PDB file of C-alpha atoms in Angstrom:
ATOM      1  CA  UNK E  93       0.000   0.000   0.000  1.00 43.00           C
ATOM      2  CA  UNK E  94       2.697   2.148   0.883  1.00 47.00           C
ATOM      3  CA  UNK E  95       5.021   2.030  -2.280  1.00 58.00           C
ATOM      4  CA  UNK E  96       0.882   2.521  -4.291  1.00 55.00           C
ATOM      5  CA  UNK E  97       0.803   5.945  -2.097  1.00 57.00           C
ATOM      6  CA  UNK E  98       4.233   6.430  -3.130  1.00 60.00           C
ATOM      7  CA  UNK E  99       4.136   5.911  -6.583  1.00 64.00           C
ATOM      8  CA  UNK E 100       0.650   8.139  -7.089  1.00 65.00           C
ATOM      9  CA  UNK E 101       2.538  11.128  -5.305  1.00 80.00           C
ATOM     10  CA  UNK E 102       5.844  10.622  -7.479  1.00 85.00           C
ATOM     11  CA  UNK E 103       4.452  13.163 -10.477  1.00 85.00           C
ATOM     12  CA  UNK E 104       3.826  15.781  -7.553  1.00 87.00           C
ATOM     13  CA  UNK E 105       7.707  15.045  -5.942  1.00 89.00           C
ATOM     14  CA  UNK E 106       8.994  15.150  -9.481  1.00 92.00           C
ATOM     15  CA  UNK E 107       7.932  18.754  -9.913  1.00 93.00           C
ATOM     16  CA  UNK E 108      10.621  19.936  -6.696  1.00 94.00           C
ATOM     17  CA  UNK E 109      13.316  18.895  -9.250  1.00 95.00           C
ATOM     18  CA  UNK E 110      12.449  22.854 -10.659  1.00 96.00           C
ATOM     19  CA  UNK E 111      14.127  24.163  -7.318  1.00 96.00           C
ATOM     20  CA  UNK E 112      17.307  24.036  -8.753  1.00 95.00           C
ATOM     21  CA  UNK E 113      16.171  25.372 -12.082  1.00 96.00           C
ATOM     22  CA  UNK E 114      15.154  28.496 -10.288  1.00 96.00           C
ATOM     23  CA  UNK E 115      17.754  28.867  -7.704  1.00 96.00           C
ATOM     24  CA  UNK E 116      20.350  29.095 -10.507  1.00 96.00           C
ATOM     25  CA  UNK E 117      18.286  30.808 -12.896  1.00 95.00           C
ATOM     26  CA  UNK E 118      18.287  33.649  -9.686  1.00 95.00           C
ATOM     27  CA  UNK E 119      22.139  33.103  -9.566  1.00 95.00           C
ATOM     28  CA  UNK E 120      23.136  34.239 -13.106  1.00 94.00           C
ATOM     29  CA  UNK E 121      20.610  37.268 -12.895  1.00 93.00           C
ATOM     30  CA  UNK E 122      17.459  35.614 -15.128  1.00 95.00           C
ATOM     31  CA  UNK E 123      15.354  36.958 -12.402  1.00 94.00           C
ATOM     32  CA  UNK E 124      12.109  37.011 -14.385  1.00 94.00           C
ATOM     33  CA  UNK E 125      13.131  33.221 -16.178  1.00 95.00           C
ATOM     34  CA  UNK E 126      13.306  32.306 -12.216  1.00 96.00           C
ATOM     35  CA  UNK E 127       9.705  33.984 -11.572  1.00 97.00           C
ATOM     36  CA  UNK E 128       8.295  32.119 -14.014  1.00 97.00           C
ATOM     37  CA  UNK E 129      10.180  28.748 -13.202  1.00 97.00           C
ATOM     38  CA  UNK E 130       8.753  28.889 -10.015  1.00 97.00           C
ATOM     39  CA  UNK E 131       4.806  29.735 -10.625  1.00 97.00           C
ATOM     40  CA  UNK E 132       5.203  26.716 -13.322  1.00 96.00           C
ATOM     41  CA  UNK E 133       6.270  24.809 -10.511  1.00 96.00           C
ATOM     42  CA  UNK E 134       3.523  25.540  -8.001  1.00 95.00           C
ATOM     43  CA  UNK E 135       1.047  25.189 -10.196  1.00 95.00           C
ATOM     44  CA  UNK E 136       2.279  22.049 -11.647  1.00 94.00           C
ATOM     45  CA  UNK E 137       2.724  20.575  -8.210  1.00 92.00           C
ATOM     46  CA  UNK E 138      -0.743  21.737  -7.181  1.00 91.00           C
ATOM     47  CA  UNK E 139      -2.199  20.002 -10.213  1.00 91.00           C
ATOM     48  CA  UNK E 140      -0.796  17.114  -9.537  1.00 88.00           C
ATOM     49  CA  UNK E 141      -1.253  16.851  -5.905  1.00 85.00           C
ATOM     50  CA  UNK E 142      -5.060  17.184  -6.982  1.00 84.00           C
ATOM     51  CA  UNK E 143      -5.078  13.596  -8.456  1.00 76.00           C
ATOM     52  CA  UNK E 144      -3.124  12.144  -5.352  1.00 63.00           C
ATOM     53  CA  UNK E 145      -4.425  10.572  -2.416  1.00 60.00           C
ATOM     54  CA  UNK E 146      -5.231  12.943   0.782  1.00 58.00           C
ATOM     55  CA  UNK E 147      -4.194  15.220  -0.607  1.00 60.00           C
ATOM     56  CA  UNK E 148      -7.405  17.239  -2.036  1.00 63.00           C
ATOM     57  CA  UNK E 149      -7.373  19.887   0.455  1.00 65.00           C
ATOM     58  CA  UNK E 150      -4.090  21.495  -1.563  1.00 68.00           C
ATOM     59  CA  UNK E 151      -6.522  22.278  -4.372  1.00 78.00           C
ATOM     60  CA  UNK E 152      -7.304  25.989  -3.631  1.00 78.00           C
ATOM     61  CA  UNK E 153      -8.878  26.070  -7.060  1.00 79.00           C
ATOM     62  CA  UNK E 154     -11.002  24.436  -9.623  1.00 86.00           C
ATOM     63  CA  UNK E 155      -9.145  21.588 -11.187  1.00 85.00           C
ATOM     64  CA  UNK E 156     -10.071  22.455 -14.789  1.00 89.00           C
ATOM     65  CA  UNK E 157      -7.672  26.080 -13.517  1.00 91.00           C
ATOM     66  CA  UNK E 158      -4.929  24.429 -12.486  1.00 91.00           C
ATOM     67  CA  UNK E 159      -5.087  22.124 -15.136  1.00 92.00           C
ATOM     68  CA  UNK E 160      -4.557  25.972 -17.319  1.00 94.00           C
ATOM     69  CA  UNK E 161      -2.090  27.411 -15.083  1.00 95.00           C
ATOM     70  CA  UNK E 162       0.209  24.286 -15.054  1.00 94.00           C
ATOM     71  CA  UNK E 163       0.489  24.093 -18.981  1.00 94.00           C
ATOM     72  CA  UNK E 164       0.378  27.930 -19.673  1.00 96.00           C
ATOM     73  CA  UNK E 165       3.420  27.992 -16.935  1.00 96.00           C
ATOM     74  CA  UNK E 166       4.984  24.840 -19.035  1.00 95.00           C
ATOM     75  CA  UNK E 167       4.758  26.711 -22.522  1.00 96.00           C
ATOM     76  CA  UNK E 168       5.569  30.259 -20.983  1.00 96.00           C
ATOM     77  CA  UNK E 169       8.730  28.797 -19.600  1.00 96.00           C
ATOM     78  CA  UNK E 170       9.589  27.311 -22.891  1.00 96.00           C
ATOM     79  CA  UNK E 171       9.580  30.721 -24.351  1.00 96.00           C
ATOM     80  CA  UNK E 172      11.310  32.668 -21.425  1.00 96.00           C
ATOM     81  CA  UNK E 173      14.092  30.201 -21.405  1.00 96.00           C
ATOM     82  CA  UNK E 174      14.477  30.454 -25.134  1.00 96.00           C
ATOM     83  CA  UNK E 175      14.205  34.522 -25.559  1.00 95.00           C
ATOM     84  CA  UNK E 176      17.178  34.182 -23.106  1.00 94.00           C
ATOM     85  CA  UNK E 177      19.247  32.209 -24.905  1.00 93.00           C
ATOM     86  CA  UNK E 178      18.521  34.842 -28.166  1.00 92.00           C
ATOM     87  CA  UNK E 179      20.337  37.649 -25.429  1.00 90.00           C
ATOM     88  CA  UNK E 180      18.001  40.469 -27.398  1.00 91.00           C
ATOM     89  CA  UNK E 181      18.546  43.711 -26.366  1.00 90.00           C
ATOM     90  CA  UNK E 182      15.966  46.212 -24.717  1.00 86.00           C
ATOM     91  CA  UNK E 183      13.039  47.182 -25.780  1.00 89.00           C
ATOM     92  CA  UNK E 184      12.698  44.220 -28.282  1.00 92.00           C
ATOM     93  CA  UNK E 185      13.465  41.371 -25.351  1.00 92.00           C
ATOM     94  CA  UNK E 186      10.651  42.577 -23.031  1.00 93.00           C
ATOM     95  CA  UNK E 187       8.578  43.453 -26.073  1.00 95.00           C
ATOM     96  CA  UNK E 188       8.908  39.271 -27.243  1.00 95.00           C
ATOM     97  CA  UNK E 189       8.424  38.220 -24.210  1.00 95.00           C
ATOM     98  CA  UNK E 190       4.913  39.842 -23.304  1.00 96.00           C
ATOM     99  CA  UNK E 191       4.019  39.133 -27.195  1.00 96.00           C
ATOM    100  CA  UNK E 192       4.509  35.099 -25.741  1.00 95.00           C
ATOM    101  CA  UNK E 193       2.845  35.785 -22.940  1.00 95.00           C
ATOM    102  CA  UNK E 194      -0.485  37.331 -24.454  1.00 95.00           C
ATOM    103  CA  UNK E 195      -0.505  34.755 -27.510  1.00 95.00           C
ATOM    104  CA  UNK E 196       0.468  31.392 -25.113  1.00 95.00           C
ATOM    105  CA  UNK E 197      -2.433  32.290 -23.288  1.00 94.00           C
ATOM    106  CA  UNK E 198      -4.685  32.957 -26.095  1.00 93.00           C
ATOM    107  CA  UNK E 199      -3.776  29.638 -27.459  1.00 91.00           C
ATOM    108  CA  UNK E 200      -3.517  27.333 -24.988  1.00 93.00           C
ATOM    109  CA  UNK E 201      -7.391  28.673 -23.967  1.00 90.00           C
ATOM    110  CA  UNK E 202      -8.608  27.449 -27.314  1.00 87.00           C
ATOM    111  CA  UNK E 203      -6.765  24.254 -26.924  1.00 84.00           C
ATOM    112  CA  UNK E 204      -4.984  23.132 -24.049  1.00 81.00           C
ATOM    113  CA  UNK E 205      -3.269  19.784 -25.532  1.00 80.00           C
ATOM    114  CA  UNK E 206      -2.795  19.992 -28.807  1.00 79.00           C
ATOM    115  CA  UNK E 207       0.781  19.847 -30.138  1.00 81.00           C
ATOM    116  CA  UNK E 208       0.635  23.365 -30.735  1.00 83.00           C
ATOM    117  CA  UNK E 209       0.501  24.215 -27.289  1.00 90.00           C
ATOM    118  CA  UNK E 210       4.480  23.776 -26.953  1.00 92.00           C
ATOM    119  CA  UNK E 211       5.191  23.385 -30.884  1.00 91.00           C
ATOM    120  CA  UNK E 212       3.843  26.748 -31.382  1.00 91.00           C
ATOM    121  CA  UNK E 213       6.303  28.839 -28.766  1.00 92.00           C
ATOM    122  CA  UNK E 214       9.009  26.512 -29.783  1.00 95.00           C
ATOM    123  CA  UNK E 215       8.903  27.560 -33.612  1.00 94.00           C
ATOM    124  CA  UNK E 216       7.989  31.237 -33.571  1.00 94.00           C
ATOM    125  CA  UNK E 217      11.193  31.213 -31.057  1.00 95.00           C
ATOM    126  CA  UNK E 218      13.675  29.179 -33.134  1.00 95.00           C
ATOM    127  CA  UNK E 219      12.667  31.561 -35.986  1.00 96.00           C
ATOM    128  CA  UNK E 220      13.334  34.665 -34.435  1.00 95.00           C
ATOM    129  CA  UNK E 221      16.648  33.354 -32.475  1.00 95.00           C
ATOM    130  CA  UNK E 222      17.651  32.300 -36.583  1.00 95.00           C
ATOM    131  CA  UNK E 223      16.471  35.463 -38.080  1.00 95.00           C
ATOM    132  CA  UNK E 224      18.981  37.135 -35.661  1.00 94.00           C
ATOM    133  CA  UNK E 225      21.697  35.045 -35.448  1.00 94.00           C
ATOM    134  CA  UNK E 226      21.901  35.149 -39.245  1.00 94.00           C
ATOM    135  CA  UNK E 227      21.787  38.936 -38.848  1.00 93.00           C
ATOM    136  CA  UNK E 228      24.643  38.663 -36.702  1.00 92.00           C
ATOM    137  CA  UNK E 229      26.521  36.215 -38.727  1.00 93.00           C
ATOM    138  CA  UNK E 230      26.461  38.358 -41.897  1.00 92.00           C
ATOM    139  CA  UNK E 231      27.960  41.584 -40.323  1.00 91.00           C
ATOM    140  CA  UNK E 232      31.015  39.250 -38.345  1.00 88.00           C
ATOM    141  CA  UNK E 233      31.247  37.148 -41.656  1.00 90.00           C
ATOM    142  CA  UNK E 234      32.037  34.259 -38.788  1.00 89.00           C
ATOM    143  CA  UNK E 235      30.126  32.095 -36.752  1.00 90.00           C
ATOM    144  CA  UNK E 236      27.421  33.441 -34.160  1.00 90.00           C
ATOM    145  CA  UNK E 237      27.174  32.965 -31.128  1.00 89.00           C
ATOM    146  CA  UNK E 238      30.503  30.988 -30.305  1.00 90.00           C
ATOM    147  CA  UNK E 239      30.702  27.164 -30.839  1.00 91.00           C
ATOM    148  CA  UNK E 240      30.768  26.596 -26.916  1.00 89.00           C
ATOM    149  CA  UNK E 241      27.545  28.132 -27.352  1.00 90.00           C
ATOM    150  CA  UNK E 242      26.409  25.364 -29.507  1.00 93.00           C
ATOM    151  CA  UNK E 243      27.887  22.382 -28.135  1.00 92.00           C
ATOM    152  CA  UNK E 244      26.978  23.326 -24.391  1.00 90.00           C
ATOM    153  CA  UNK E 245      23.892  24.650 -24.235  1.00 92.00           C
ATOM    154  CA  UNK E 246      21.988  24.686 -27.733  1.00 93.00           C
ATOM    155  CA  UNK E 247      22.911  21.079 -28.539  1.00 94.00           C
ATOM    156  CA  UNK E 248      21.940  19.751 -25.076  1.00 94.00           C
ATOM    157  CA  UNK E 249      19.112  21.704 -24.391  1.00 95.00           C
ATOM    158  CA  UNK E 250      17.461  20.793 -26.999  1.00 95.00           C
ATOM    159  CA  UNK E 251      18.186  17.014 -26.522  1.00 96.00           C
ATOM    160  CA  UNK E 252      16.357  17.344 -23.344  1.00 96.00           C
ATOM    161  CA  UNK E 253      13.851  19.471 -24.470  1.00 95.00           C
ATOM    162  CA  UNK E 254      12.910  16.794 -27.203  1.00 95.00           C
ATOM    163  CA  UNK E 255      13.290  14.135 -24.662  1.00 95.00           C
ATOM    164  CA  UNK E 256      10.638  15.964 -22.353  1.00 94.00           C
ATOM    165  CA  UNK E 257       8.270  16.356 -25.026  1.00 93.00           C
ATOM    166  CA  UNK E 258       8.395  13.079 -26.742  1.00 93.00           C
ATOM    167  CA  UNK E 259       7.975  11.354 -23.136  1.00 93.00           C
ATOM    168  CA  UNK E 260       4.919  13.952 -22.709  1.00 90.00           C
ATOM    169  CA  UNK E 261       3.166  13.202 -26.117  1.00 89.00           C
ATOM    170  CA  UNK E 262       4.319   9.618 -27.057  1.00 89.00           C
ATOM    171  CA  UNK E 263       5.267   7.430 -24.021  1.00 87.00           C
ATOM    172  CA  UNK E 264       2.708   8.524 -20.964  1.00 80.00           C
ATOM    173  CA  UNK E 265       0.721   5.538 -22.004  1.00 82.00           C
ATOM    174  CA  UNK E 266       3.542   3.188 -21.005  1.00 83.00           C
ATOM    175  CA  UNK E 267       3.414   4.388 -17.059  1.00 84.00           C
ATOM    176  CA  UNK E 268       2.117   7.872 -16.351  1.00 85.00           C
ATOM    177  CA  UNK E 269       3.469   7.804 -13.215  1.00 87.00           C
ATOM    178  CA  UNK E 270       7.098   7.552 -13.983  1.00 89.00           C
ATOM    179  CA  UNK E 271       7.018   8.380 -17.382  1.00 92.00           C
ATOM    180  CA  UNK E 272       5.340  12.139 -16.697  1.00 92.00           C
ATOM    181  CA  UNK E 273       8.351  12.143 -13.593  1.00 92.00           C
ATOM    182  CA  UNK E 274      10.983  11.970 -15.978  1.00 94.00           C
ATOM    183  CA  UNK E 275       9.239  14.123 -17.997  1.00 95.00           C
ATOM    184  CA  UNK E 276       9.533  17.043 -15.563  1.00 95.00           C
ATOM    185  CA  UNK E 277      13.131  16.238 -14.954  1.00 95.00           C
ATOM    186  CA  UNK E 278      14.493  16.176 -18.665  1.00 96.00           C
ATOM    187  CA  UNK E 279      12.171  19.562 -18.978  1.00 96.00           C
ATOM    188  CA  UNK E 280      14.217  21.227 -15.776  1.00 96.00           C
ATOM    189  CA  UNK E 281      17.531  19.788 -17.292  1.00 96.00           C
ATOM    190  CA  UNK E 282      16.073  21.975 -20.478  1.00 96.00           C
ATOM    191  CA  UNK E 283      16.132  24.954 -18.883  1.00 96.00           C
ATOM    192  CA  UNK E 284      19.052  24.741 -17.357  1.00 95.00           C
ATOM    193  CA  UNK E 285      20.898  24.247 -20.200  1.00 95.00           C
ATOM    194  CA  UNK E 286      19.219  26.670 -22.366  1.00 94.00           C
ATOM    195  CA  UNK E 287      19.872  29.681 -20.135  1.00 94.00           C
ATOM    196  CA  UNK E 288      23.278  31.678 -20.845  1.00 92.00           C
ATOM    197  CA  UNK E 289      25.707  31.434 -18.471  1.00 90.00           C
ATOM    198  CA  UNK E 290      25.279  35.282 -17.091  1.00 89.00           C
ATOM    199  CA  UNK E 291      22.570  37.415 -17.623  1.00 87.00           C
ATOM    200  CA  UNK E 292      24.541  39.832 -19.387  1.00 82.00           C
ATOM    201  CA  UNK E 293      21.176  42.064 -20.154  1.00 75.00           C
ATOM    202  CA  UNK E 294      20.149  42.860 -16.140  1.00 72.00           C
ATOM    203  CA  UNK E 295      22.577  45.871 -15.647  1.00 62.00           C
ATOM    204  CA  UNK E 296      24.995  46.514 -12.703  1.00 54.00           C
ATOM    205  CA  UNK E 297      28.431  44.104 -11.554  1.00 47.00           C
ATOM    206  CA  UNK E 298      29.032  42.302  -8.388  1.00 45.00           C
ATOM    207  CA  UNK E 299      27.851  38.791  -6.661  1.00 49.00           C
ATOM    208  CA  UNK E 300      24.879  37.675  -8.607  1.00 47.00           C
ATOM    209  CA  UNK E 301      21.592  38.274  -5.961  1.00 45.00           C
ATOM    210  CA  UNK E 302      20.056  35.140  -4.630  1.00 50.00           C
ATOM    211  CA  UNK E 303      17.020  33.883  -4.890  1.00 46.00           C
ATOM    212  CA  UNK E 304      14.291  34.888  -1.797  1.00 51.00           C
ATOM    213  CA  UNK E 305      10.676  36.161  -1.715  1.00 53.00           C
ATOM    214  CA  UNK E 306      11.359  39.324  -3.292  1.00 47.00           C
ATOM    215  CA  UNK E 307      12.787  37.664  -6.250  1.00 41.00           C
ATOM    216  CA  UNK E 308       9.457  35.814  -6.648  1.00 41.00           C
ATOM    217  CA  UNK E 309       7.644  38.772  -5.980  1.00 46.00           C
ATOM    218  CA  UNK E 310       9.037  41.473  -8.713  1.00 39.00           C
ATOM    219  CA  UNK E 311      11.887  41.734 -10.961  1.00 37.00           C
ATOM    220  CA  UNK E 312      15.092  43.591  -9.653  1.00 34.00           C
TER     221      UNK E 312
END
């Protein structure tokens, strides 16, 4: 009975694996990337704690809302992550990422789990991250970004990223349980990798800040 209890709470344990996703997101200066890792978390957790035994008095909401929040959080940090690895410059960086957060929202209230819901952000962002790196490429006549940038994030991230999706759209059947686990660990791993290794955009010098409440509560 035990290891039953254990295994239908695993998807909701799985989703603490994010904690170090947003502790170092805080520690290179992606304070807004860590803001978002962390309500994707909550919400994710909450969702899932929904379907677990005992543990119905967690959901402060109607499921069919967390069910929302947990995959517009998912898709939303999909985006974030990748608008940071394009390193855009102000105004167009906060300008792409409020035109994913409008149109994620949009879409994933006409349909919540269709393909499109993560294709969709994933595209539109691997367009504009080409459109500009070719930009870049033609006035250095050279490679953009650096090949380190390729090999050790880029190449990586997106293995995991297309490991966390296939597990999400074409193996669930095998064992939700652990199969949706691993899921939100190769999705973490993601974002990890995906984020630059400073936030060269936030302004200032010194020891990155650390991640506390008012992290999670505004952007510094």
């Amino acid at each position: 009975m035990g290891s039953l209890v254990a295994k239908l709470l695993l998807p909701t344990i799985s989703t603490l694996v994010f904690l170090p996703t947003i502790s170092i997101a805080a520690k290179r200066r992606f304070h807004m990337e860590a803001m978002v890792y962390f309500f994707t978390m909550f919400f994710v957790a909450i969702y899932h704690a929904c379907d677990g035994p005992g543990l119905s008095v967690l959901c402060f909401m109607r499921y069919d809302i967390l069910e929302y929040f947990s995959i517009y959080g998912t898709a939303l940090s999909i985006w974030v992550s990748l608008m940071a690895l394009a390193e855009f410059d102000e105004p167009k960086r906060s300008t792409f990422v409020m035109f994913g957060v409008l149109t994620i929202a949009v879409r994933i209230y006409h349909d919540r789990w269709g393909y499109g819901v993560y294709s969709g952000p994933i595209g539109t962002a691997v367009l504009v991250i080409t459109v500009k790196w070719l930009q870049k490429m033609k006035e250095k006549k050279g490679l953009y970004p650096d090949k380190s940038v390729y090999t050790q994030q880029i190449g990586p991230g997106f293995c995991f990223g297309a490991l966390a999706l296939m597990l999400r759209f074409f193996f669930e059947e095998w064992d939700y349980t652990y199969v949706h686990s691993f899921y939100h660990c190769a999705l973490a791993m993601a974002f990890v990798l995906l984020l630059p290794k400073e936030n060269k955009k936030a302004g200032g010098s010194g020891t990155p800040a650390r991640l506390d409440c008012s992290t999670l509560c505004c952007c510094v």
